[in-house]
Coordinates of C-alpha atoms and ligand atoms in Angstrom, one line a residue:
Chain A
X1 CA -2.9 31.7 -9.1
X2 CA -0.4 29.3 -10.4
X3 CA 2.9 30.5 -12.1
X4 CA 5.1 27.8 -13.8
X5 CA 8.4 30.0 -15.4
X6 CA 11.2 28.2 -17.4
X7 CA 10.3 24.9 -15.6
X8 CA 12.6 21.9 -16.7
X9 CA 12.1 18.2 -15.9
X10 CA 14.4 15.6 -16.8
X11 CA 14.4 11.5 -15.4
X12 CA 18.3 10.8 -15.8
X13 CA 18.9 11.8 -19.4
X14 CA 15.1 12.0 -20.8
X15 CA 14.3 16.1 -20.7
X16 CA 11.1 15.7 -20.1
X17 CA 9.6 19.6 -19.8
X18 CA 12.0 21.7 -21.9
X19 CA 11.1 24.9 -20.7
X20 CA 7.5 25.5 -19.5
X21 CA 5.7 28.8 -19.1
X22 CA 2.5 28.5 -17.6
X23 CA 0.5 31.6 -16.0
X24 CA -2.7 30.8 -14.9
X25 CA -4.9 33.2 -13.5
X26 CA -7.6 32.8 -10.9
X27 CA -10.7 31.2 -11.4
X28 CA -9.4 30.0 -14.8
X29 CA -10.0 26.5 -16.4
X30 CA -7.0 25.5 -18.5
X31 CA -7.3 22.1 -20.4
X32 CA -3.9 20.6 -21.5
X33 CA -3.7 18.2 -24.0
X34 CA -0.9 16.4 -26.2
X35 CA -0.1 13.3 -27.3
X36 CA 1.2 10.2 -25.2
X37 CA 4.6 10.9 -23.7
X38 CA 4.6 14.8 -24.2
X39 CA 5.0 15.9 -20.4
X40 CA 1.0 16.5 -19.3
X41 CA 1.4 14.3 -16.4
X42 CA 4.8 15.1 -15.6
X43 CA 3.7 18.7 -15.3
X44 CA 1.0 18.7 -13.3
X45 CA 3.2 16.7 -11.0
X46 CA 5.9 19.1 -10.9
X47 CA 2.6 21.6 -9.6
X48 CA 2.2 19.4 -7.2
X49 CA 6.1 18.8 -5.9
X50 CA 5.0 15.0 -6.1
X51 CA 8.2 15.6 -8.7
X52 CA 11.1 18.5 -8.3
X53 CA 11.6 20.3 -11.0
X54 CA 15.4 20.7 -12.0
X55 CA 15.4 24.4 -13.1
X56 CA 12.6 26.9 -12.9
X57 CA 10.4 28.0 -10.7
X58 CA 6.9 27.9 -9.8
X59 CA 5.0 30.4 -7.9
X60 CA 1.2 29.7 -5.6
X61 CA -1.2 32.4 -5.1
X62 CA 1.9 34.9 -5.1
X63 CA 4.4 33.1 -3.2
X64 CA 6.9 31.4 -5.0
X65 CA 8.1 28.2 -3.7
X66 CA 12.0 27.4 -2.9
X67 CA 11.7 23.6 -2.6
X68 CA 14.7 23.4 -0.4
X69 CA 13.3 26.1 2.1
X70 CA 9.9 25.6 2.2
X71 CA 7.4 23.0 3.8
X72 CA 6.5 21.3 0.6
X73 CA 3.6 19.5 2.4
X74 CA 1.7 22.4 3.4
X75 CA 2.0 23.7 -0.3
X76 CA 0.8 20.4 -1.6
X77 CA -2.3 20.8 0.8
X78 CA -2.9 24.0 -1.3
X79 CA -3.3 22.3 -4.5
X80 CA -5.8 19.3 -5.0
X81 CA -4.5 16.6 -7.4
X82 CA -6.8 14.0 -8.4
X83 CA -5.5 10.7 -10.7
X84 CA -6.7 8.8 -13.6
X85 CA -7.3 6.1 -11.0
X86 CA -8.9 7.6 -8.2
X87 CA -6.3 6.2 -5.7
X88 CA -9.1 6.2 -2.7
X89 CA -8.0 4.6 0.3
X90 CA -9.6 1.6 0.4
X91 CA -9.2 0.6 3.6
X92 CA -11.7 3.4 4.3
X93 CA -14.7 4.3 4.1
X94 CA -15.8 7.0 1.3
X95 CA -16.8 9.2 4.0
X96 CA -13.4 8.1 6.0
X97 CA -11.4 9.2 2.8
X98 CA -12.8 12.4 2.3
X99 CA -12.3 13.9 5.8
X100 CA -8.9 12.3 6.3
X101 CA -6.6 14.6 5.4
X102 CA -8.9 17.8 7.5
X103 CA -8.3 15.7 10.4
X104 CA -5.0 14.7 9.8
X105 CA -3.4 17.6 8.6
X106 CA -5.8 20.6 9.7
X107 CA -6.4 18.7 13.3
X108 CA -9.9 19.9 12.4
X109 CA -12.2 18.0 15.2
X110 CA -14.2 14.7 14.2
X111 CA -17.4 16.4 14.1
X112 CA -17.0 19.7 12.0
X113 CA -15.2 17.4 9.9
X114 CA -17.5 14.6 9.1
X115 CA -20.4 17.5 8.5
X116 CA -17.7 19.0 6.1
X117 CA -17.3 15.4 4.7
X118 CA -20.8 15.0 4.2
X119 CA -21.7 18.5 2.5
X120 CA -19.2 17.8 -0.2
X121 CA -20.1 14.2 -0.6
X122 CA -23.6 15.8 -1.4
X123 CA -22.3 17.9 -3.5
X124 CA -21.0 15.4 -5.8
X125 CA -24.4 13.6 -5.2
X126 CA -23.2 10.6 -3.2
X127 CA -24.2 11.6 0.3
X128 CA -26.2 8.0 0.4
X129 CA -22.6 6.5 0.0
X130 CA -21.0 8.2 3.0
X131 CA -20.4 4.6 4.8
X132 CA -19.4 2.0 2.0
X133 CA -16.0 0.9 1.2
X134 CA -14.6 2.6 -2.5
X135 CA -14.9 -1.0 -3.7
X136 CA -18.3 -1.1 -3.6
X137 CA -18.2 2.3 -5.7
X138 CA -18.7 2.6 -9.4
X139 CA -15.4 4.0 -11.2
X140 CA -17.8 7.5 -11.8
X141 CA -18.6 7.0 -8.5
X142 CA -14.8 6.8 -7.3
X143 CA -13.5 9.7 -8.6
X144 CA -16.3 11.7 -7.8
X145 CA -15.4 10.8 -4.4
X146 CA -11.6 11.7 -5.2
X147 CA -12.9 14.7 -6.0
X148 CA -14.9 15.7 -2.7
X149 CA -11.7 14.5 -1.2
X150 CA -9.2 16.9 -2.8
X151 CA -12.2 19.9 -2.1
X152 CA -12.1 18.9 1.6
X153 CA -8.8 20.2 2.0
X154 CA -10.1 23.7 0.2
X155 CA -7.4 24.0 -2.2
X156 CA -6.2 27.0 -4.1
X157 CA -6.3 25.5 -7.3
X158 CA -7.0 21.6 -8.8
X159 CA -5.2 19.8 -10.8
X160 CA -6.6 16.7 -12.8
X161 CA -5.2 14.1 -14.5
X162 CA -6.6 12.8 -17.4
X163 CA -10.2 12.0 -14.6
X164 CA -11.9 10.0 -17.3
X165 CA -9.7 7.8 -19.0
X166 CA -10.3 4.7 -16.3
X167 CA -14.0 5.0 -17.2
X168 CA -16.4 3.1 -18.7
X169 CA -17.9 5.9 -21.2
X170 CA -21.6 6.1 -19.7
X171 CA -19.7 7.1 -16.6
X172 CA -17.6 10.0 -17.8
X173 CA -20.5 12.2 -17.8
X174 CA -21.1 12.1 -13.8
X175 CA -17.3 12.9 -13.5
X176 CA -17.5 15.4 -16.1
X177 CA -20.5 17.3 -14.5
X178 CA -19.0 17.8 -11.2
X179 CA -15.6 19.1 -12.6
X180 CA -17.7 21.7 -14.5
X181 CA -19.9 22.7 -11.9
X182 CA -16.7 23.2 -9.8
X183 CA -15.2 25.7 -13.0
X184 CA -18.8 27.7 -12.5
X185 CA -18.2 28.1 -8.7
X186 CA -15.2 29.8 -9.8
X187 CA -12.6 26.9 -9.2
X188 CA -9.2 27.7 -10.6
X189 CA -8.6 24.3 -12.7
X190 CA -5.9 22.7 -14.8
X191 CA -7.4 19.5 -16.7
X192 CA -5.6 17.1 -18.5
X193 CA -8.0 15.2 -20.8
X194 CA -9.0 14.1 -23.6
X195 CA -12.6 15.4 -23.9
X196 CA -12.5 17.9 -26.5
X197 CA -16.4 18.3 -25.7
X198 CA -16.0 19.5 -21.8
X199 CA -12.6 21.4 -23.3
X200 CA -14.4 23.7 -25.5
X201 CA -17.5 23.8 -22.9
X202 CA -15.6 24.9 -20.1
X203 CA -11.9 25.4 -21.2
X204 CA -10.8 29.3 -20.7
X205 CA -8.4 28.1 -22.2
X206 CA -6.4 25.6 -24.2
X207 CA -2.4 24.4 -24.6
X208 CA -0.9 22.0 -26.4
X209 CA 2.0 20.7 -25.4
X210 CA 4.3 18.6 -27.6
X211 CA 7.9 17.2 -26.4
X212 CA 7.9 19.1 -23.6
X213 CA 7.3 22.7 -24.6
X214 CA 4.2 24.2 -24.9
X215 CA 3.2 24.9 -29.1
X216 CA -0.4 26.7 -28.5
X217 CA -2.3 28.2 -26.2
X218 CA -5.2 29.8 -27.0
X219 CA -9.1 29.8 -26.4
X220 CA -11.3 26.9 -27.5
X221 CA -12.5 29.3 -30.5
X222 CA -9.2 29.9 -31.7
X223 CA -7.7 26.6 -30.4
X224 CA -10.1 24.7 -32.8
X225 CA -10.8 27.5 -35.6
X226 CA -7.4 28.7 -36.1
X227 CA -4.5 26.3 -34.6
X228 CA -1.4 28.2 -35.3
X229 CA 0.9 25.1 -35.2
X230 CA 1.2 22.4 -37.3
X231 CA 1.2 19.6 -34.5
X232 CA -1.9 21.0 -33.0
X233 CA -3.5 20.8 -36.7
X234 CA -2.6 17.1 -36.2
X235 CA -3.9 16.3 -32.8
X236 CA -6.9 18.4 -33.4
X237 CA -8.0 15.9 -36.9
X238 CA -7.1 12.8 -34.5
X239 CA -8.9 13.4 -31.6
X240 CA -12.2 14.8 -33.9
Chain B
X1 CA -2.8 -54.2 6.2
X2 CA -5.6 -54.4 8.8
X3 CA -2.9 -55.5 11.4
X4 CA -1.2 -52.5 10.3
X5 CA -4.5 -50.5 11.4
X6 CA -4.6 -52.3 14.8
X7 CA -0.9 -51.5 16.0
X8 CA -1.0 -47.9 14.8
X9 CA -4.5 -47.5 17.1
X10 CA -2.8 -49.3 19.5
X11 CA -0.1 -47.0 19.7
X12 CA -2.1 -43.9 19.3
X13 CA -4.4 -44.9 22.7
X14 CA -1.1 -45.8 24.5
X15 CA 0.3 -42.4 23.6
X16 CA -2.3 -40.1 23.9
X17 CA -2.2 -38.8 27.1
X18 CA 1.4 -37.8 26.3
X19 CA 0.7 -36.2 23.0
X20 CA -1.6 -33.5 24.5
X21 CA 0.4 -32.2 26.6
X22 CA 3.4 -32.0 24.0
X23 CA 1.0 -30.8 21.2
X24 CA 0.3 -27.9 24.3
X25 CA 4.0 -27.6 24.1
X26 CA 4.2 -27.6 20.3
X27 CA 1.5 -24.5 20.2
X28 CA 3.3 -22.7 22.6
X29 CA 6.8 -23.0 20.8
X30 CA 4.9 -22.1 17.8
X31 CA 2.9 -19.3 19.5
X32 CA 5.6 -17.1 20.8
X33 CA 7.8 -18.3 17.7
X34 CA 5.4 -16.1 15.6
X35 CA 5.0 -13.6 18.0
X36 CA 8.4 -12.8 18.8
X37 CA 9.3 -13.3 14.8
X38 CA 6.5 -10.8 14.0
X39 CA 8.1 -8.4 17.0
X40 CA 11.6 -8.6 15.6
X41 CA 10.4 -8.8 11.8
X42 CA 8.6 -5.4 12.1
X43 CA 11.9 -4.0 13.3
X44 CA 13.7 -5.1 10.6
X45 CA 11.4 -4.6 8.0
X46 CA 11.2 -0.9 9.0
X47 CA 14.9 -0.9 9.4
X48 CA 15.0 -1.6 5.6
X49 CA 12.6 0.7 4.5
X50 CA 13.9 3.4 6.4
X51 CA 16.6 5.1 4.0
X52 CA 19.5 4.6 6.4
X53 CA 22.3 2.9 4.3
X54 CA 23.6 1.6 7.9
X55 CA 20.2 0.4 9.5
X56 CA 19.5 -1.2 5.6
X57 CA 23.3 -2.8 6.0
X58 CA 22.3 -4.1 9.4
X59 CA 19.0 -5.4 8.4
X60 CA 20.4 -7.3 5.6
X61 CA 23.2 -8.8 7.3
X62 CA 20.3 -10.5 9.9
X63 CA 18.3 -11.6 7.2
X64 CA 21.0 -13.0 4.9
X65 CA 22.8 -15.3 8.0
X66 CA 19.3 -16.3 8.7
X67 CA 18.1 -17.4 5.8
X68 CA 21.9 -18.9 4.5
X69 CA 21.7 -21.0 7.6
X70 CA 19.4 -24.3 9.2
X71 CA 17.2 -23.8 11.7
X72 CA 18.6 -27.2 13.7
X73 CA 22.0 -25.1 13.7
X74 CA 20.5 -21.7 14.7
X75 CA 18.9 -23.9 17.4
X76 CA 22.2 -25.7 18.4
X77 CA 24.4 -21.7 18.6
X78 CA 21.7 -20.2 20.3
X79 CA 21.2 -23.4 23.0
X80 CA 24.8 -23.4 23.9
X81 CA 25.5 -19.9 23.5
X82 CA 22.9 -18.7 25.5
X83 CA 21.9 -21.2 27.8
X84 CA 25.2 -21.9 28.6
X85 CA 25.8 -18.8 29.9
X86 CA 22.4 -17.5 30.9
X87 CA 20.5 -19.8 32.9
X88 CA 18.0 -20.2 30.7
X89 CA 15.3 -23.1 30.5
X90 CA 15.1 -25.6 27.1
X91 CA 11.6 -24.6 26.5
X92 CA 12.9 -20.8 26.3
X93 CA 16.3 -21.5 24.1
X94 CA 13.9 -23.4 21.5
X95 CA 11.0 -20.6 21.4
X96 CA 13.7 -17.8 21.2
X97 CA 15.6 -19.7 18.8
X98 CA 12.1 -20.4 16.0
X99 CA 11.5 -16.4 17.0
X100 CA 14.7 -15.3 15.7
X101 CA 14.3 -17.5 12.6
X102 CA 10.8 -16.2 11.7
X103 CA 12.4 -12.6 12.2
X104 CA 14.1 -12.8 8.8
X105 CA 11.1 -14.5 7.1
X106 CA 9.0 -12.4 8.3
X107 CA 10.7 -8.9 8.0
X108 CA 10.7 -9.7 4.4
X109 CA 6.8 -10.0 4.7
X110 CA 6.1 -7.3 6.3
X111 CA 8.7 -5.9 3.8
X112 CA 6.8 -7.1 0.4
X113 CA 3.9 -5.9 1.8
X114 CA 4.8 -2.5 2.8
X115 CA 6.2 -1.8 -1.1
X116 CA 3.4 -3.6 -2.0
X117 CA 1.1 -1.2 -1.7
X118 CA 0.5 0.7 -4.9
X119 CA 2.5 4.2 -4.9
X120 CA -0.8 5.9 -6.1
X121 CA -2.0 5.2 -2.6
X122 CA 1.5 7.2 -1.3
X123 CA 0.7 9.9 -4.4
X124 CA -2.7 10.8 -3.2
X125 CA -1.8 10.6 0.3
X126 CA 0.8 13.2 0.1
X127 CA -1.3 15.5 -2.6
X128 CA -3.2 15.9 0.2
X129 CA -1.0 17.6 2.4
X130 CA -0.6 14.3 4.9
X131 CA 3.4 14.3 5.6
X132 CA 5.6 10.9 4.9
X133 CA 5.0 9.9 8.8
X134 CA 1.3 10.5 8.5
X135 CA 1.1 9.0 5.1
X136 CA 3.1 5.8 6.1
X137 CA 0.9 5.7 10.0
X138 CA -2.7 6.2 7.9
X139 CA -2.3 5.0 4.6
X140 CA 0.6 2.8 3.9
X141 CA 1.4 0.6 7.0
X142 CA -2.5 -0.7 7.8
X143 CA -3.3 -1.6 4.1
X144 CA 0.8 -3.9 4.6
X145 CA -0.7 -5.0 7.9
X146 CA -3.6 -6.5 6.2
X147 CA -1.3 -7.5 3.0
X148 CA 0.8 -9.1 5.2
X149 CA -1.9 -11.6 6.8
X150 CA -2.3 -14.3 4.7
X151 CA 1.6 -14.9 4.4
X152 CA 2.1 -14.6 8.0
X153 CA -0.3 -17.3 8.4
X154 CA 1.3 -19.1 6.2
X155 CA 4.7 -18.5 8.5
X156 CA 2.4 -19.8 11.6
X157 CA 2.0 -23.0 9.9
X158 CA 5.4 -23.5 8.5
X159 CA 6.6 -22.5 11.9
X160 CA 4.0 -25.4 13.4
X161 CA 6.2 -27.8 11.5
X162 CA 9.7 -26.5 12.3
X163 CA 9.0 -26.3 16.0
X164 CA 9.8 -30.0 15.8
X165 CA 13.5 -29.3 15.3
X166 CA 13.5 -28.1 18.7
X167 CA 13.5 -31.6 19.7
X168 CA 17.3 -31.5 19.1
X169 CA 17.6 -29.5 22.6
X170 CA 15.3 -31.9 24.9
X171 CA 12.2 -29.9 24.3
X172 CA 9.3 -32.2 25.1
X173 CA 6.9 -31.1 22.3
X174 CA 5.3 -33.8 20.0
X175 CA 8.4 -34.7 17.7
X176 CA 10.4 -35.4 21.3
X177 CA 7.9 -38.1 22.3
X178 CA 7.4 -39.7 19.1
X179 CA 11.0 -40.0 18.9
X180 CA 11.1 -41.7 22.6
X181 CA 8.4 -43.7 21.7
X182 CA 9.5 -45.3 18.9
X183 CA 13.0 -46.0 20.7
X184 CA 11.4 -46.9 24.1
X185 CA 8.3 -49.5 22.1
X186 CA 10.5 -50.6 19.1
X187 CA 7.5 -49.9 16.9
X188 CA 9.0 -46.7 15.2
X189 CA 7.1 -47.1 11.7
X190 CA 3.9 -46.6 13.8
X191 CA 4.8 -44.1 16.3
X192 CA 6.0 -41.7 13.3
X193 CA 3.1 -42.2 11.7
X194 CA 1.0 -41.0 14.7
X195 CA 2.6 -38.1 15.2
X196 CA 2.6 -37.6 11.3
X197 CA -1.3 -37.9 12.0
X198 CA -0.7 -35.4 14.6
X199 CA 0.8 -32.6 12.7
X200 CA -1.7 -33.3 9.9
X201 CA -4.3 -32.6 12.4
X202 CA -3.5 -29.2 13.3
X203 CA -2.1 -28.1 9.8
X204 CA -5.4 -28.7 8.3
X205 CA -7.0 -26.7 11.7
X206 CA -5.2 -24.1 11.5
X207 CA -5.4 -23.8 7.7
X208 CA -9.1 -23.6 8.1
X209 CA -9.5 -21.3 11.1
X210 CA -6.8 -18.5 9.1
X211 CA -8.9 -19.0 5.8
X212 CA -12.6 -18.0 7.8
X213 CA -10.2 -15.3 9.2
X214 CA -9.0 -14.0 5.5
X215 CA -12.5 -14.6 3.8
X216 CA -13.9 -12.4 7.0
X217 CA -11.3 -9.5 6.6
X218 CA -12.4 -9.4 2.7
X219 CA -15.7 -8.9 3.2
X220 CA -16.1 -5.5 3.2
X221 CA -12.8 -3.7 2.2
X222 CA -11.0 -4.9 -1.0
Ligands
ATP301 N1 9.2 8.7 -12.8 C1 9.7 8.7 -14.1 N2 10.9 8.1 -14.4 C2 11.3 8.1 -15.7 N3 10.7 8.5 -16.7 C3 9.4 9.1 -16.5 C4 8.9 9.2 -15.2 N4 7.7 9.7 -15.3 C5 7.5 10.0 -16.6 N5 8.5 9.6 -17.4 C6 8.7 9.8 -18.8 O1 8.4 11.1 -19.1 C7 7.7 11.2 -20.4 C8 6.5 12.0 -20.2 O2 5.6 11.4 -19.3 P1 4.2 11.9 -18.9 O3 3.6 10.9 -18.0 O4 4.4 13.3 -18.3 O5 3.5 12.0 -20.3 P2 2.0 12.3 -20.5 O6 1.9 13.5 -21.5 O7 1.2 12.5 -19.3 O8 1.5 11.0 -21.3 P3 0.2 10.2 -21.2 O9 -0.8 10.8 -22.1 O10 0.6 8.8 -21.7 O11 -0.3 10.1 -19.8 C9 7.5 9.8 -20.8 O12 8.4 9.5 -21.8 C10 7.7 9.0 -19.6 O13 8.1 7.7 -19.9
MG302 MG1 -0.2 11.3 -18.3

């Protein structure tokens, strides 16, 4: 579905991504994880083209993408992004925010998009919420919305960036929920986070990456039982 | 002290009448001072967002003459550069003159306001597909707008208060007749302090009436 090859990333001197092979297939859930600095973000940026990688390439549901050529915002409406902090318009309201783009981009007409906006807002349970302002929300509440945002423009794949780590921790469970209800529909799904509980729930699959390569990749049985790597022997005992 | 009292309200209910008519004319100065600042301000502040290095260069050469320069002597080049050679009235030299100034002021507003805005707003805006003219239209430019509201108040009142330098040209607005007055009565201690009482007056009016307006904006959205 998504196919990062030889993908390099560098801000002026830093090389941030030294070379990243990533093939994920359809309907799969990979969790990244690393330590602080490693490239996670940068990454899923570089998915997204909200960064352009310097070497590389990277391919969407079989079409792979020349930057120069291609309309980059069309492709970025393929692939749903949603941010540690939420980023919701807040000039808008929740429902406002989740059918913005459909009308925007799509042209999709006011009406079949509001009923859009409001079947996804009750499928991350805040239908009752459709008319308040995000700063009335609940951080859970927030990115849930973010969530029902990115789905509005029924991407390809999702990216998520660490989705939990602005949250108080009774609210990571709400978040956590919908993200894995999303992998059961069959949601094609890169997550970076920290929870090693909803990584070895619903993680296909696992990578590590460390200073800009990835070290491991393997499923949550193996990722856990039998890290390969020395570094992921590390971060595995820290985070547990 | 009490005499003091008596010969300022003497002078006030002497003046009155006057002073209405050139507060009217100190509002309208100020009025289309801001309005025509914000017109011309908006231009330039998109001029220096805009990525062209030339537009940018042009932009900054406005605001950096404006700002390196007095109003009284942006007043005095435009009065006898324009007037002079367009027949142009007093009234419309001064009011062009305080909207040329507030350009520069408030370009960089409208400016601050614009980068203001947190780039997660741009991220997530372009994540979902929206284009940089959509994202800047939808998402950028009416979160500035309302960024750039208390400030620009702030610009009305300051403006309020420079609108007396206009005086310089033969504008009849409030500064102009205190300044006859005190000349023309030979009590100029008191007439300046009544049209100190005068700006005082509408400051603290104004201030009031643009906080309700912010406190109402906030209600709901931030
Ligand atoms: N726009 C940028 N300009 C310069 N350096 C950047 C930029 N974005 C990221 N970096 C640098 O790239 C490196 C990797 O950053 P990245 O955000 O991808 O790490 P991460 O793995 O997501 O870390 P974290 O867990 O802290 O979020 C860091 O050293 C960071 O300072
Ligand atoms: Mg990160």
């Amino acid at each position: 579905m998504i196919i990062g090859e030889n993908i390099h990333k560098s801000f002026g001197d830093l090389e941030v991504l030294k070379g990243v092979d990533l093939h994920v297939q359809p309907q799969e859930v990979v969790v990244l994880v690393g330590v602080s600095g490693s490239g996670k973000s940068t990454l899923l940026r570089c998915f997204n083209f909200l960064e352009m990688i310097n070497e590389g390439s990277i391919t969407i549901d079989g079409k792979k993408v020349d930057p120069k050529k291609d309309n980059l915002t069309k492709i970025r409406a393929e692939v749903g992004m949603v941010f540690q902090h939420f980023n919701l318009f807040p000039h808008k309201t929740v429902l406002e925010n989740v059918i913005e783009a459909p009308i925007t981009v799509k042209k999709m007409n006011k009406e079949k998009a509001k009923k859009l906006g409001l079947e996804l807002l009750e499928k991350v349970g805040l239908s009752d919420k459709a008319d308040v302002y995000p700063s009335k929300l609940s951080g859970g509440q927030k990115q849930r919305v973010a969530i029902a945002r990115s789905l509005a423009m029924e991407p390809k794949v999702m990216l998520f960036d660490e989705p939990t780590s602005a949250l108080d921790p009774e609210l990571v469970g709400e978040v956590l929920q919908v993200m894995k209800q999303l992998a059961e529909e069959g949601m094609t799904m890169v997550v970076v986070t920290h929870e090693m509980k909803f990584a070895k729930e619903v993680a296909d699959r696992i990578i590590m990456i460390d200073q800009g390569t990835i070290i491991e990749s393997a499923d949550p049985e193996n990722f856990f039982g039998n890290p390969q790597h020395e570094r992921t022997r590390q971060f595995i005992q820290l985070v547990e | 002290m009490f005499e003091l009292f008596g010969t300022v309200f003497e002078v006030f209910m002497r003046t009155y009448p006057g002073f209405l008519e050139a507060t009217v004319v100190t509002l309208q100065l100020t009025a289309i001072g801001v309005i025509l600042g914000t017109v011309i301000g908006l231009v330039f502040a998109l001029m220096k967002i805009s990525g062209s290095k030339i537009l940018q260069w042009i932009a900054n050469i406005y605001i950096t003459v404006i700002r390196g320069t007095p109003l009284i002597v942006q007043i005095m080049f435009l009065y006898f550069g324009i007037v002079e050679i367009y027949t142009m009235s007093n009234f419309w030299a001064g009011a062009i003159a305080l909207g040329v100034h507030n350009g520069a002021y408030i370009a960089e507003i409208f400016r601050g306001a614009i980068q203001g805005v947190d780039p997660g707003q741009r991220e997530a805006s372009m994540s979902l597909g929206m284009n940089r003219k959509q994202t800047m239209q939808r998402i950028v430019f009416p979160q500035a707008l309302r960024r750039s509201i208390p400030p620009l108040g702030n610009q009305f009142i300051i403006t309020l208060k420079d609108s007396s330098l206009v005086y310089i040209i033969g504008v009849a607005e409030i500064f102009s007749l205190a300044n006859r007055e005190a000349a023309q009565s030979f009590q100029p201690f008191e007439s300046f302090l009544v049209v100190a009482l005068y700006y005082l007056v509408l400051v603290m009016i104004f201030t009031y009436l643009l906080r309700w307006y912010e406190n109402r904006l906030d209600v709901d959205k931030t």
